[in-house]
Tab-separated table of C-alpha atoms and ligand atoms in Angstrom:
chain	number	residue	atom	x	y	z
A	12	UNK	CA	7.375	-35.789	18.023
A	13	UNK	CA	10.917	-37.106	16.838
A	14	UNK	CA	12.835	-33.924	14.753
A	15	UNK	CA	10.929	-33.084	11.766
A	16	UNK	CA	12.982	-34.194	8.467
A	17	UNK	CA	12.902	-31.705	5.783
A	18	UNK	CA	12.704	-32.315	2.216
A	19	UNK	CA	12.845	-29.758	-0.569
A	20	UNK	CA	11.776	-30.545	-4.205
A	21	UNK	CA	13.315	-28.553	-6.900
A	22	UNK	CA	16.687	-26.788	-6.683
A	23	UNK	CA	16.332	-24.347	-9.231
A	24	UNK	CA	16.952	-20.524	-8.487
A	25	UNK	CA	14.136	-20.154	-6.241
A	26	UNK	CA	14.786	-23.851	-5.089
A	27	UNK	CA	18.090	-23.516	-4.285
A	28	UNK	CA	17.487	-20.487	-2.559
A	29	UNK	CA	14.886	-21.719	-0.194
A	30	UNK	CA	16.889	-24.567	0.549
A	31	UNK	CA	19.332	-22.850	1.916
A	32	UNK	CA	17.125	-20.895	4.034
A	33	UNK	CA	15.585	-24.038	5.316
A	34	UNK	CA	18.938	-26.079	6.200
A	35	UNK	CA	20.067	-23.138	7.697
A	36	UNK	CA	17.302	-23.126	10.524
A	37	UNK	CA	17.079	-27.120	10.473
A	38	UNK	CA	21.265	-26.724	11.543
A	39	UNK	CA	20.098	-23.804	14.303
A	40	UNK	CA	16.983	-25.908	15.788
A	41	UNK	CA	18.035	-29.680	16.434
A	42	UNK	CA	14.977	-30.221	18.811
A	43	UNK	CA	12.570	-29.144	16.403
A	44	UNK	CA	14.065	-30.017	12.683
A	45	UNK	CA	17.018	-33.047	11.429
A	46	UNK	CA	19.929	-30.791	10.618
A	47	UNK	CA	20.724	-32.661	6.813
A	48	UNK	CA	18.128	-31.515	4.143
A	49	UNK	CA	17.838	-33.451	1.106
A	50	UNK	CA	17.204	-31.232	-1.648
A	51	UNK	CA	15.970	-33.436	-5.273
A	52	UNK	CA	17.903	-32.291	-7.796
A	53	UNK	CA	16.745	-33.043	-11.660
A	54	UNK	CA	19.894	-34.264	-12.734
A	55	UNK	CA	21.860	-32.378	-15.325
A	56	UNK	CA	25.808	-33.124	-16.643
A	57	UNK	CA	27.637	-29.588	-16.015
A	58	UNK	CA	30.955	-29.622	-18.263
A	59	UNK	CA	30.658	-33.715	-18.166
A	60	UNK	CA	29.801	-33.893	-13.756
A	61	UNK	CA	26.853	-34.677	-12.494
A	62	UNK	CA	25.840	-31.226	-11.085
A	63	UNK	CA	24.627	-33.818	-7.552
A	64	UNK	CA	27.752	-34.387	-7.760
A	65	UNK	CA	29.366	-30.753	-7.769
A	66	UNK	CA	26.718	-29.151	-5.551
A	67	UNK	CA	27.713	-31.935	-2.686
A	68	UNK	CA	31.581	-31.519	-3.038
A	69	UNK	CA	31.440	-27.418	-3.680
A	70	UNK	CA	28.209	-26.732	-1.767
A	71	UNK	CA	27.414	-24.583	-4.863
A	72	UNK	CA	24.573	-24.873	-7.630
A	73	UNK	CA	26.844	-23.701	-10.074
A	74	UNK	CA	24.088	-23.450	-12.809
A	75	UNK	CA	21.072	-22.013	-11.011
A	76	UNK	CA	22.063	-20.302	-8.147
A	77	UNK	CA	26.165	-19.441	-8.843
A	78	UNK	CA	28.606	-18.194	-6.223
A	79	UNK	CA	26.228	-18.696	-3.365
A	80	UNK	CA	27.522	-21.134	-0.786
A	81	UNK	CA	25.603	-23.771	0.574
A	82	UNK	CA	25.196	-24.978	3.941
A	83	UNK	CA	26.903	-28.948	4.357
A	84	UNK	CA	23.661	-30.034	5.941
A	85	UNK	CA	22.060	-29.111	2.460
A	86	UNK	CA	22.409	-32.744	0.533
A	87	UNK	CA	21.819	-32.380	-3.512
A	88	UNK	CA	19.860	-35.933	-4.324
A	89	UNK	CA	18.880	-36.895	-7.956
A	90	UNK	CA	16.806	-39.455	-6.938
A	91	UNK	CA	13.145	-37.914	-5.727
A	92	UNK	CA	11.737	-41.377	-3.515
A	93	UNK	CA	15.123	-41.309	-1.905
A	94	UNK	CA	14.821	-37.270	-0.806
A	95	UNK	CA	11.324	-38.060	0.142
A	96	UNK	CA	11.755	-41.108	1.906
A	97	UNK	CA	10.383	-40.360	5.741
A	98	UNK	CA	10.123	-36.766	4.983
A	99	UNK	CA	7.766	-34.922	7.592
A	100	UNK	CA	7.866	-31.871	5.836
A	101	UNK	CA	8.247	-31.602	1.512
A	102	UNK	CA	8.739	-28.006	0.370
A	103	UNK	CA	7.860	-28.302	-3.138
A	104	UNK	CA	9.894	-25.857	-5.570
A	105	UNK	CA	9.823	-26.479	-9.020
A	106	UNK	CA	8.882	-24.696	-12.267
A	107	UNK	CA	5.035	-25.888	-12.151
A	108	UNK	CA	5.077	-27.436	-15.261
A	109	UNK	CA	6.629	-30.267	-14.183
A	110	UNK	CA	4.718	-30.502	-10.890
A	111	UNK	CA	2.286	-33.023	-12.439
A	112	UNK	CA	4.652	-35.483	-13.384
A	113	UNK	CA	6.280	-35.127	-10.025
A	114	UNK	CA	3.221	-36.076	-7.789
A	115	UNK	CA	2.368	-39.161	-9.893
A	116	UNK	CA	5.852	-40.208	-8.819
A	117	UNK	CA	5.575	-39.128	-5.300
A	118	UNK	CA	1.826	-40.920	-4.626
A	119	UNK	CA	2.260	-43.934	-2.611
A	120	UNK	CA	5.963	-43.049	-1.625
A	121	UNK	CA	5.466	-40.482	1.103
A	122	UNK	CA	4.979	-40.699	4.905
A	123	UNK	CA	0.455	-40.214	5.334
A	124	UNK	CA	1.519	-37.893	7.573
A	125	UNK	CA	3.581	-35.354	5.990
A	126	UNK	CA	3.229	-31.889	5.350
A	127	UNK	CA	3.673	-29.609	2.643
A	128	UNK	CA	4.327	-26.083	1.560
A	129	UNK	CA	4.544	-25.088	-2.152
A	130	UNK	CA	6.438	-22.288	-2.905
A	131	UNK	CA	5.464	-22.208	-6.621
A	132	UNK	CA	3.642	-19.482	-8.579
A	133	UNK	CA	1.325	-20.549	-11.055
A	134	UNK	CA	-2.079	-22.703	-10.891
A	135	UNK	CA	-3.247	-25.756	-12.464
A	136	UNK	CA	-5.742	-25.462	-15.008
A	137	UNK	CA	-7.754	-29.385	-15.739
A	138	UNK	CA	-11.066	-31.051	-15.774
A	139	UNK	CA	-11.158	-29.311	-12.236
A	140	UNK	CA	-11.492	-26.414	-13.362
A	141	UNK	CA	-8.430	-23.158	-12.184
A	142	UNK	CA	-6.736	-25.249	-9.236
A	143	UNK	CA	-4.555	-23.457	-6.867
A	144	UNK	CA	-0.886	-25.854	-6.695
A	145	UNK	CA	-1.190	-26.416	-3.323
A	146	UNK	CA	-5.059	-27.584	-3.391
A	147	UNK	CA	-3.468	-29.892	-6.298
A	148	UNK	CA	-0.707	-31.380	-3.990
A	149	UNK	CA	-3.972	-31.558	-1.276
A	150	UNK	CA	-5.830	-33.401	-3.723
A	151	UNK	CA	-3.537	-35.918	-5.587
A	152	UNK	CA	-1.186	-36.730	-2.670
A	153	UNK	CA	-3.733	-36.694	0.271
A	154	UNK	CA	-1.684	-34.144	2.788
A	155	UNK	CA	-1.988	-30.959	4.107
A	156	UNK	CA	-0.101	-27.770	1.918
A	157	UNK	CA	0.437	-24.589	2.734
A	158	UNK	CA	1.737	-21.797	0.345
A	159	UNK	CA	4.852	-19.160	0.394
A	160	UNK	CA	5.020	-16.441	-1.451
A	161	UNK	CA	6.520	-12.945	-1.122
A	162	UNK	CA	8.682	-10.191	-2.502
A	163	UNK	CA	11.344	-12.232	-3.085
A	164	UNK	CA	13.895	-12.363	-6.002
A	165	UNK	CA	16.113	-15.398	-5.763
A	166	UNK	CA	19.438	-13.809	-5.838
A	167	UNK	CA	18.568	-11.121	-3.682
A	168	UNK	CA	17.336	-13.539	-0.917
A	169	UNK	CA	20.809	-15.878	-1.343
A	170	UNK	CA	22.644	-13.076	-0.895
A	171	UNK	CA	20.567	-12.271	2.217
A	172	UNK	CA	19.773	-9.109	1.230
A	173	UNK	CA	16.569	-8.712	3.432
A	174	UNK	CA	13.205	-9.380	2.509
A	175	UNK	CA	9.873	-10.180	3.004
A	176	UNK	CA	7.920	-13.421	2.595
A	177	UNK	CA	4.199	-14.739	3.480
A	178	UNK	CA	3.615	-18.454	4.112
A	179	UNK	CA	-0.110	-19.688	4.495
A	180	UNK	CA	-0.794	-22.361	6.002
A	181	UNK	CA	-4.350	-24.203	7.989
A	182	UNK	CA	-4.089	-26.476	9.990
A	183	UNK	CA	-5.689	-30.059	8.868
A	184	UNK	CA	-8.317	-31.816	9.980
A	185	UNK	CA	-6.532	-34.548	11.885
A	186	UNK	CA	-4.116	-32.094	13.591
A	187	UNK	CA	-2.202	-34.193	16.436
A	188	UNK	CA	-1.695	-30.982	18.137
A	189	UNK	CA	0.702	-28.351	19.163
A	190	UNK	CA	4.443	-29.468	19.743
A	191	UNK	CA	2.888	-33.119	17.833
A	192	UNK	CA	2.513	-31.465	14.580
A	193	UNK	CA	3.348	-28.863	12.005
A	194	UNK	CA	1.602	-25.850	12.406
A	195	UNK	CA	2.364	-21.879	12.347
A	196	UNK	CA	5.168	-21.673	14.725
A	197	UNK	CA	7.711	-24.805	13.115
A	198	UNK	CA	6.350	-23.236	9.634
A	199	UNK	CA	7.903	-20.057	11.451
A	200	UNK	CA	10.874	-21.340	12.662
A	201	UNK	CA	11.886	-23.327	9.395
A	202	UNK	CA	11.797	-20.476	6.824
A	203	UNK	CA	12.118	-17.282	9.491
A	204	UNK	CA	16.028	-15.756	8.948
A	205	UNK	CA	17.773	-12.747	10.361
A	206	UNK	CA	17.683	-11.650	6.459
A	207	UNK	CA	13.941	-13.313	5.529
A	208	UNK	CA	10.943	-12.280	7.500
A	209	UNK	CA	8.146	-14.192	7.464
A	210	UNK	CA	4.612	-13.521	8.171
A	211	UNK	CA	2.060	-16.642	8.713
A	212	UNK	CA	-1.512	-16.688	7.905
A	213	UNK	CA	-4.233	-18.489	6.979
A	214	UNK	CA	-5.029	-17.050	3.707
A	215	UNK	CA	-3.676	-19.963	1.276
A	216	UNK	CA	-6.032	-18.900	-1.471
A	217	UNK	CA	-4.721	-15.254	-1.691
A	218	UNK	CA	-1.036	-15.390	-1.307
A	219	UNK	CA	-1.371	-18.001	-3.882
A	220	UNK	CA	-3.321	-16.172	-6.316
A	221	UNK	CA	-1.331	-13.348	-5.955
A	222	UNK	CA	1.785	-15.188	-6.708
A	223	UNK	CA	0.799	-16.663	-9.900
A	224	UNK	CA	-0.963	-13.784	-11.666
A	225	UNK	CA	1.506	-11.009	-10.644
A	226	UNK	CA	4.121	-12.685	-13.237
A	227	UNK	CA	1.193	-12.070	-15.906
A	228	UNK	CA	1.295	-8.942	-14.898
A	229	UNK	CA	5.518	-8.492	-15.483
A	230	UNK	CA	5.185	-9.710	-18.877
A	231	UNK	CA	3.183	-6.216	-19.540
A	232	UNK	CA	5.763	-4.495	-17.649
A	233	UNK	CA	8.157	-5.996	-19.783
A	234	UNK	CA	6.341	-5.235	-22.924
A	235	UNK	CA	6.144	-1.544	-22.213
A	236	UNK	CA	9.971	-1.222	-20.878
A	237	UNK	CA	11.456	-2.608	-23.764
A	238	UNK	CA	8.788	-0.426	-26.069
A	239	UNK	CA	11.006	2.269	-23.701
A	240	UNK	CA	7.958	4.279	-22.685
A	241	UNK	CA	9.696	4.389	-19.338
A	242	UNK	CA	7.859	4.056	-15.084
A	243	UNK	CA	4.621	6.207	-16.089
A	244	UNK	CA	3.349	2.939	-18.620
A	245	UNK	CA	4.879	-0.109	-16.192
A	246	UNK	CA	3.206	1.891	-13.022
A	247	UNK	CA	-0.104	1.527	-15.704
A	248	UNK	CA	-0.260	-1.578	-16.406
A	249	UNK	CA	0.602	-2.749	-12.348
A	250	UNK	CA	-2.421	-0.861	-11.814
A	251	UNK	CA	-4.610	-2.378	-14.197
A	252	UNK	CA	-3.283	-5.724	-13.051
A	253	UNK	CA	-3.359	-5.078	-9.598
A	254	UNK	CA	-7.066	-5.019	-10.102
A	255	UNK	CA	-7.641	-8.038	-12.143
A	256	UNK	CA	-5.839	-9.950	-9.427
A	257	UNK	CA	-8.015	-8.779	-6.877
A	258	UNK	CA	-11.159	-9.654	-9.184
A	259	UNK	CA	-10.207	-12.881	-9.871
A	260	UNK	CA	-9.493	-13.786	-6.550
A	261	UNK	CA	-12.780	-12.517	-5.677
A	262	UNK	CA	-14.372	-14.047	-8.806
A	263	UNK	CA	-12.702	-17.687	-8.597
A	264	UNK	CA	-11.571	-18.286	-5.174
A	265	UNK	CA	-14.334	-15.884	-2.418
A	266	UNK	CA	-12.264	-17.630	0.595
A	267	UNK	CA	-9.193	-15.349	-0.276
A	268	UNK	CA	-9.014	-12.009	1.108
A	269	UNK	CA	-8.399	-8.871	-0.227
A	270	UNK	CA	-6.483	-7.418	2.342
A	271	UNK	CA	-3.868	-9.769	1.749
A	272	UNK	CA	-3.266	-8.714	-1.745
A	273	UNK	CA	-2.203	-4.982	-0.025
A	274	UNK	CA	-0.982	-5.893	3.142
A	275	UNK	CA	1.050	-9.129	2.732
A	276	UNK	CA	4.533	-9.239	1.205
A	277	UNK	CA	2.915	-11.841	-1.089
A	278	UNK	CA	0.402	-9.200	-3.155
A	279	UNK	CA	1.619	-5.811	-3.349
A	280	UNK	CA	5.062	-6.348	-3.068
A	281	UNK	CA	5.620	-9.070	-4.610
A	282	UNK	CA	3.762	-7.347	-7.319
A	283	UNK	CA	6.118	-4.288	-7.305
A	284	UNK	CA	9.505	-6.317	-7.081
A	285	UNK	CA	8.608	-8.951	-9.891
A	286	UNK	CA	7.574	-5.747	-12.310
A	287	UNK	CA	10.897	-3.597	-11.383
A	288	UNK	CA	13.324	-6.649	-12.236
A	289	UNK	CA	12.245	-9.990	-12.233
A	290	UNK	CA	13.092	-12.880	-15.068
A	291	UNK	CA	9.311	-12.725	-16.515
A	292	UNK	CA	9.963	-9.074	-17.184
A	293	UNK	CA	13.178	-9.416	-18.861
A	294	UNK	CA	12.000	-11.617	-20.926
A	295	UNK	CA	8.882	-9.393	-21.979
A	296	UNK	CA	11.267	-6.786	-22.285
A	297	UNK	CA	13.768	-8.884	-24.972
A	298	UNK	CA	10.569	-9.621	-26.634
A	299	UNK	CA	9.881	-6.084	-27.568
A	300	UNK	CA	13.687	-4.879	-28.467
A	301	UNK	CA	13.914	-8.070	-30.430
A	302	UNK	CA	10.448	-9.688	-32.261
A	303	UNK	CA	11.572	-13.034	-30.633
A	304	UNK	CA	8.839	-15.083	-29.644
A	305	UNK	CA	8.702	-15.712	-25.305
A	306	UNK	CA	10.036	-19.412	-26.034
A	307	UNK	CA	13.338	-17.820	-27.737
A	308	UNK	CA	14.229	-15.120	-25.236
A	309	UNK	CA	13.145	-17.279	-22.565
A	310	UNK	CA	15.286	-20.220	-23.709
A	311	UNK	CA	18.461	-17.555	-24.982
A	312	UNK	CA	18.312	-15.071	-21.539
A	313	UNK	CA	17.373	-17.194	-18.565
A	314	UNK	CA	20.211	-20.383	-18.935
A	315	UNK	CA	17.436	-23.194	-17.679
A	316	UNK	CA	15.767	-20.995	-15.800
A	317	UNK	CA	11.769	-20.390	-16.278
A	318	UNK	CA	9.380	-17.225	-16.573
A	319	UNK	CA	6.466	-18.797	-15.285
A	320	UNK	CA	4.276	-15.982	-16.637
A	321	UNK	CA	4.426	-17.607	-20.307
A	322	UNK	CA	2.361	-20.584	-19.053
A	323	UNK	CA	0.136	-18.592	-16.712
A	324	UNK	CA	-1.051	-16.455	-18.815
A	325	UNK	CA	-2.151	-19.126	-21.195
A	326	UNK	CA	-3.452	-21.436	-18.394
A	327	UNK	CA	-5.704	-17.891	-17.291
A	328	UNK	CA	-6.666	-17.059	-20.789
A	329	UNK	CA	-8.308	-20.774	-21.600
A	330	UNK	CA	-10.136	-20.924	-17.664
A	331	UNK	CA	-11.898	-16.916	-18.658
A	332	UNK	CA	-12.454	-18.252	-21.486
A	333	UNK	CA	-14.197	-21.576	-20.729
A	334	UNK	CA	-16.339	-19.399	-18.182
A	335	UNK	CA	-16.933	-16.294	-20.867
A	336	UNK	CA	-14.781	-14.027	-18.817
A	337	UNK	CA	-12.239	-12.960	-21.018
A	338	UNK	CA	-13.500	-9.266	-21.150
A	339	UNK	CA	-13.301	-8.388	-17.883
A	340	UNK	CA	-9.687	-9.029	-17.763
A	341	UNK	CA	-8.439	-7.176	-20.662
A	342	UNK	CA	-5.169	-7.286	-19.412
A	343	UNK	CA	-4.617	-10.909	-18.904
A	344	UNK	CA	-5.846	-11.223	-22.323
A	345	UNK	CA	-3.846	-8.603	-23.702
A	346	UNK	CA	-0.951	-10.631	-22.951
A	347	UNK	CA	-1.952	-13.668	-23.891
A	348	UNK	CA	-2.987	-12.537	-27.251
A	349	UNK	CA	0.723	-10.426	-27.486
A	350	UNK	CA	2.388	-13.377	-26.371
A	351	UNK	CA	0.607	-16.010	-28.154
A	352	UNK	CA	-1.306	-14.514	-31.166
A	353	UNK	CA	1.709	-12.301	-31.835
A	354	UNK	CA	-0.452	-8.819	-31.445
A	355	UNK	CA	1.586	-5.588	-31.463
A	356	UNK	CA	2.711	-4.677	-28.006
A	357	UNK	CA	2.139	-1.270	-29.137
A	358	UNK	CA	-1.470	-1.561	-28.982
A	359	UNK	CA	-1.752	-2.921	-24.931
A	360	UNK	CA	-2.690	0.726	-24.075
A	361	UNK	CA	-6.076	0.224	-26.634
A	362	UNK	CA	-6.266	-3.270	-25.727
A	363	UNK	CA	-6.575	-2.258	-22.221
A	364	UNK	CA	-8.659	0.871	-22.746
A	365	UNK	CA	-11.344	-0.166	-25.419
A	366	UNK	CA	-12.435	-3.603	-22.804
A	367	UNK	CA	-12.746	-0.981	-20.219
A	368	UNK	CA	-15.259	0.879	-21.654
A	369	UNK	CA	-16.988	-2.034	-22.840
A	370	UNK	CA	-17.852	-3.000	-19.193
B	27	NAD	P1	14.029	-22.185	-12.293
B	27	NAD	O1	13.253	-21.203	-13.085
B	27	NAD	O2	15.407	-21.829	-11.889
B	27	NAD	O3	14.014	-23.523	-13.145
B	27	NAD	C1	15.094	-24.391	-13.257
B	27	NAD	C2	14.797	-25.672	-12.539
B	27	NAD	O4	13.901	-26.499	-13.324
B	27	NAD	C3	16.068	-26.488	-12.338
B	27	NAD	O5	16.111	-27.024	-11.039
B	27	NAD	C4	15.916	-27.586	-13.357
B	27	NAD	O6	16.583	-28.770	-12.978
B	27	NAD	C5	14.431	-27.803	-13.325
B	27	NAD	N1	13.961	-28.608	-14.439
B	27	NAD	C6	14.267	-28.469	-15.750
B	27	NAD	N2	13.663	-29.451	-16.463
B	27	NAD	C7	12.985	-30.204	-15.569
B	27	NAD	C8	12.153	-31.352	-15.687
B	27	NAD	N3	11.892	-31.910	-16.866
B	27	NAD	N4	11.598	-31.861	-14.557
B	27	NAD	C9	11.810	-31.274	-13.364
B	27	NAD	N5	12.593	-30.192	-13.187
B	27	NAD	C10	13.167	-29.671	-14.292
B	27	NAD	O7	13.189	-22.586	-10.983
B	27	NAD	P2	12.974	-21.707	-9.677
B	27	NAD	O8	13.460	-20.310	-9.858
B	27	NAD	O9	13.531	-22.481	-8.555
B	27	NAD	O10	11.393	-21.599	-9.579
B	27	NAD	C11	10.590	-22.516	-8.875
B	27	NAD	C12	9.286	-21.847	-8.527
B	27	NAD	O11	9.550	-20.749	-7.642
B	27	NAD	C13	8.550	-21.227	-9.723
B	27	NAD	O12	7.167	-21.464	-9.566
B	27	NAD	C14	8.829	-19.741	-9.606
B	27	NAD	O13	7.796	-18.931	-10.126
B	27	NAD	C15	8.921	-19.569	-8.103
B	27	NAD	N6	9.727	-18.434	-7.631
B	27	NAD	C16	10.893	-18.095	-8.220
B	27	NAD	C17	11.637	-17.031	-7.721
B	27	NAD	C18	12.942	-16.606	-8.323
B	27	NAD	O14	13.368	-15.465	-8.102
B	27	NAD	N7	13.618	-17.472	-9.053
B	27	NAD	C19	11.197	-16.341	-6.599
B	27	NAD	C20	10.008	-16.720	-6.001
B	27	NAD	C21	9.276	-17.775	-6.539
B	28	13P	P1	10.480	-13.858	-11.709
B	28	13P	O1	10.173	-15.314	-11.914
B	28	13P	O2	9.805	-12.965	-12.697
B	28	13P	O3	11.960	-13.600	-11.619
B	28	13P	O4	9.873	-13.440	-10.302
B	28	13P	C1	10.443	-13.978	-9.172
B	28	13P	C2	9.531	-13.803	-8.033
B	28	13P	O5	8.552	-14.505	-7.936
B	28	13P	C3	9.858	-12.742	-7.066
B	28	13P	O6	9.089	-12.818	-5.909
């Protein structure tokens, strides 16, 4: 097996981020991994440059991911077949919202052999019923994808502050082999840093679940900080989500596990980390100080960036309800219904409570 060339898609906060990680370990393992990384950037004009442009002469994404430098290796390219031109590995990292539009570009212009790894949170919801992304990428792009996931806020992880991460991953049916083809160990050695700690399993179902429905979860957070009933109310509602995570998992997707959800950096903690400060919680908390709708305080707090819990939630309320489930989540619908019906925030704790007792 030739060096393993490395392509990440997306280059966003979290994008950025994990492209750093990666062209950091592609630089320290030249048997294994091509030192440059191409990183597809969507391309944007920053103060009339193209921010390609910038991030290749700096070695700074000056919009998403400001004063954090770059590794050289790390190439910003704005056009996608050209970054995944004889790419072995694609490490998809976009908001998922644009993920569909993304593969339909990609099908036909990648190596039959690559691999993936999707480090998005969030699902797709179709005539397939509640798809987990990296079953999507599986099914419209024909290759194997893992997930990663974990406790991991974006600009603590570029400043290497350390952390935790999970990355699932099983190995595909025409596996050429160890030392032939990716498997746990490369997956290990590309995102594994002194300051990011990575755990491999097998449990591609779970960590992803857990990843998309915890931002749900810091929207209620959100809602009850900026109502300012303080830790007793956000601890409440992590609870109450907590749960409906591990029932839907169990509900939706029986190949997950549940000790992943409290063991792995991907449930619990990731859980605990996205509630305390995460973008999806800020934004739930401007909500409540201000009456601005999610679109608004998205658009006026985050600069470009996304709180991925504003689609979720919608893409979970319209799956329980195609399959008459909505009442035994009454959180997940609680904030759907405060974020899209415009119900009082005030009322989550009856919202919450009166479903209960109906079950
Ligand atoms: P982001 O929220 O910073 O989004 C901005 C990115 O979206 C930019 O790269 C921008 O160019 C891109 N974009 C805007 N319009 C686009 C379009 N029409 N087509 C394609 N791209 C477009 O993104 P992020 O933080 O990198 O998040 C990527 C994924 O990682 C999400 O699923 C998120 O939930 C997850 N994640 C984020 C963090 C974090 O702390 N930021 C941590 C872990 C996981
Ligand atoms: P936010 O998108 O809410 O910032 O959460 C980031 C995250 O996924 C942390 O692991």
């Amino acid at each position: 097996q030739d060096p393993y060339k490395v392509c990440v898609i997306g280059s966003g906060n979290w994008g950025t981020t994990i492209a750093k990680v990666v062209a950091e370990n592609t630089n320290n393992y030249p048997q294994l991994f091509q030192s440059k990384v191409d990183m597809w950037v969507f391309q944007e004009q920053i103060d009339g440059r193209n921010l390609t442009d910038i991030i290749n002469t700096q070695h700074e994404n000056v919009k998403y991911l400001p004063n954090i430098k770059l590794p050289e290796n790390l190439v910003a390219n704005p056009s996608l077949l050209d970054a995944v031109n004889d790419a072995d590995i694609l490490v998809f990292n976009i908001p998922h919202q644009f993920l569909p539009r993304i593969v339909q570009q990609l099908k036909g212009n990648i190596k039959k052999t690559a691999r993936a790894i999707s480090c998005l949170k969030g699902f797709e919801v179709g005539k397939n019923g509640v798809q987990l992304l990296s079953d999507y990428i599986t099914d419209q792009l024909d290759i194997q994808c893992g997930a990663l996931s974990g406790a991991n806020l974006a600009p603590e992880v570029a400043l290497e502050h350390w952390s935790e991460t999970t990355v699932a991953y099983n190995l595909p049916f025409d596996y050429r082999g160890e030392g032939k083809d990716v498997d746990h160990k490369v997956l290990k050695a590309l995102f594994h840093r002194p300051y990011f700690h990575v755990s491999v399993i097998d449990d591609v179902a779970g960590v992803s679940i857990a990843g998309a429905l915890k931002n749900v979860v810091a929207l209620g957070c959100g809602f009850v900080e900026g109502l300012g009933w303080g830790n007793n109310a956000s601890a409440a509602i992590q609870r109450v989500g907590l749960g409906e995570i591990i029932k839907f998992g169990q509900m939706f997707f029986p190949e997950s596990k549940v000790e992943t959800y409290y063991k792995e950096s991907a449930g619990v903690a990731d859980l605990i980390t996205t509630c305390s400060g995460g973008r999806n919680v800020r934004v739930a908390k401007m909500m409540a100080e201000t009456g601005e709708s999610a679109e608004y305080c998205e658009k006026n707090l985050l600069n470009g960036q996304s709180a991925q819990g504003i689609i979720t939630c919608k893409e979970v309320y319209e799956w329980l309800s195609t399959c008459d489930k909505l009442d035994e989540y009454p959180l997940f619908t609680a904030v759907y219904r405060i974020v899209y019906e415009g119900l009082p925030m005030k009322n989550l704790p009856d919202m919450i409570e009166e479903l209960e007792y109906f079950n």
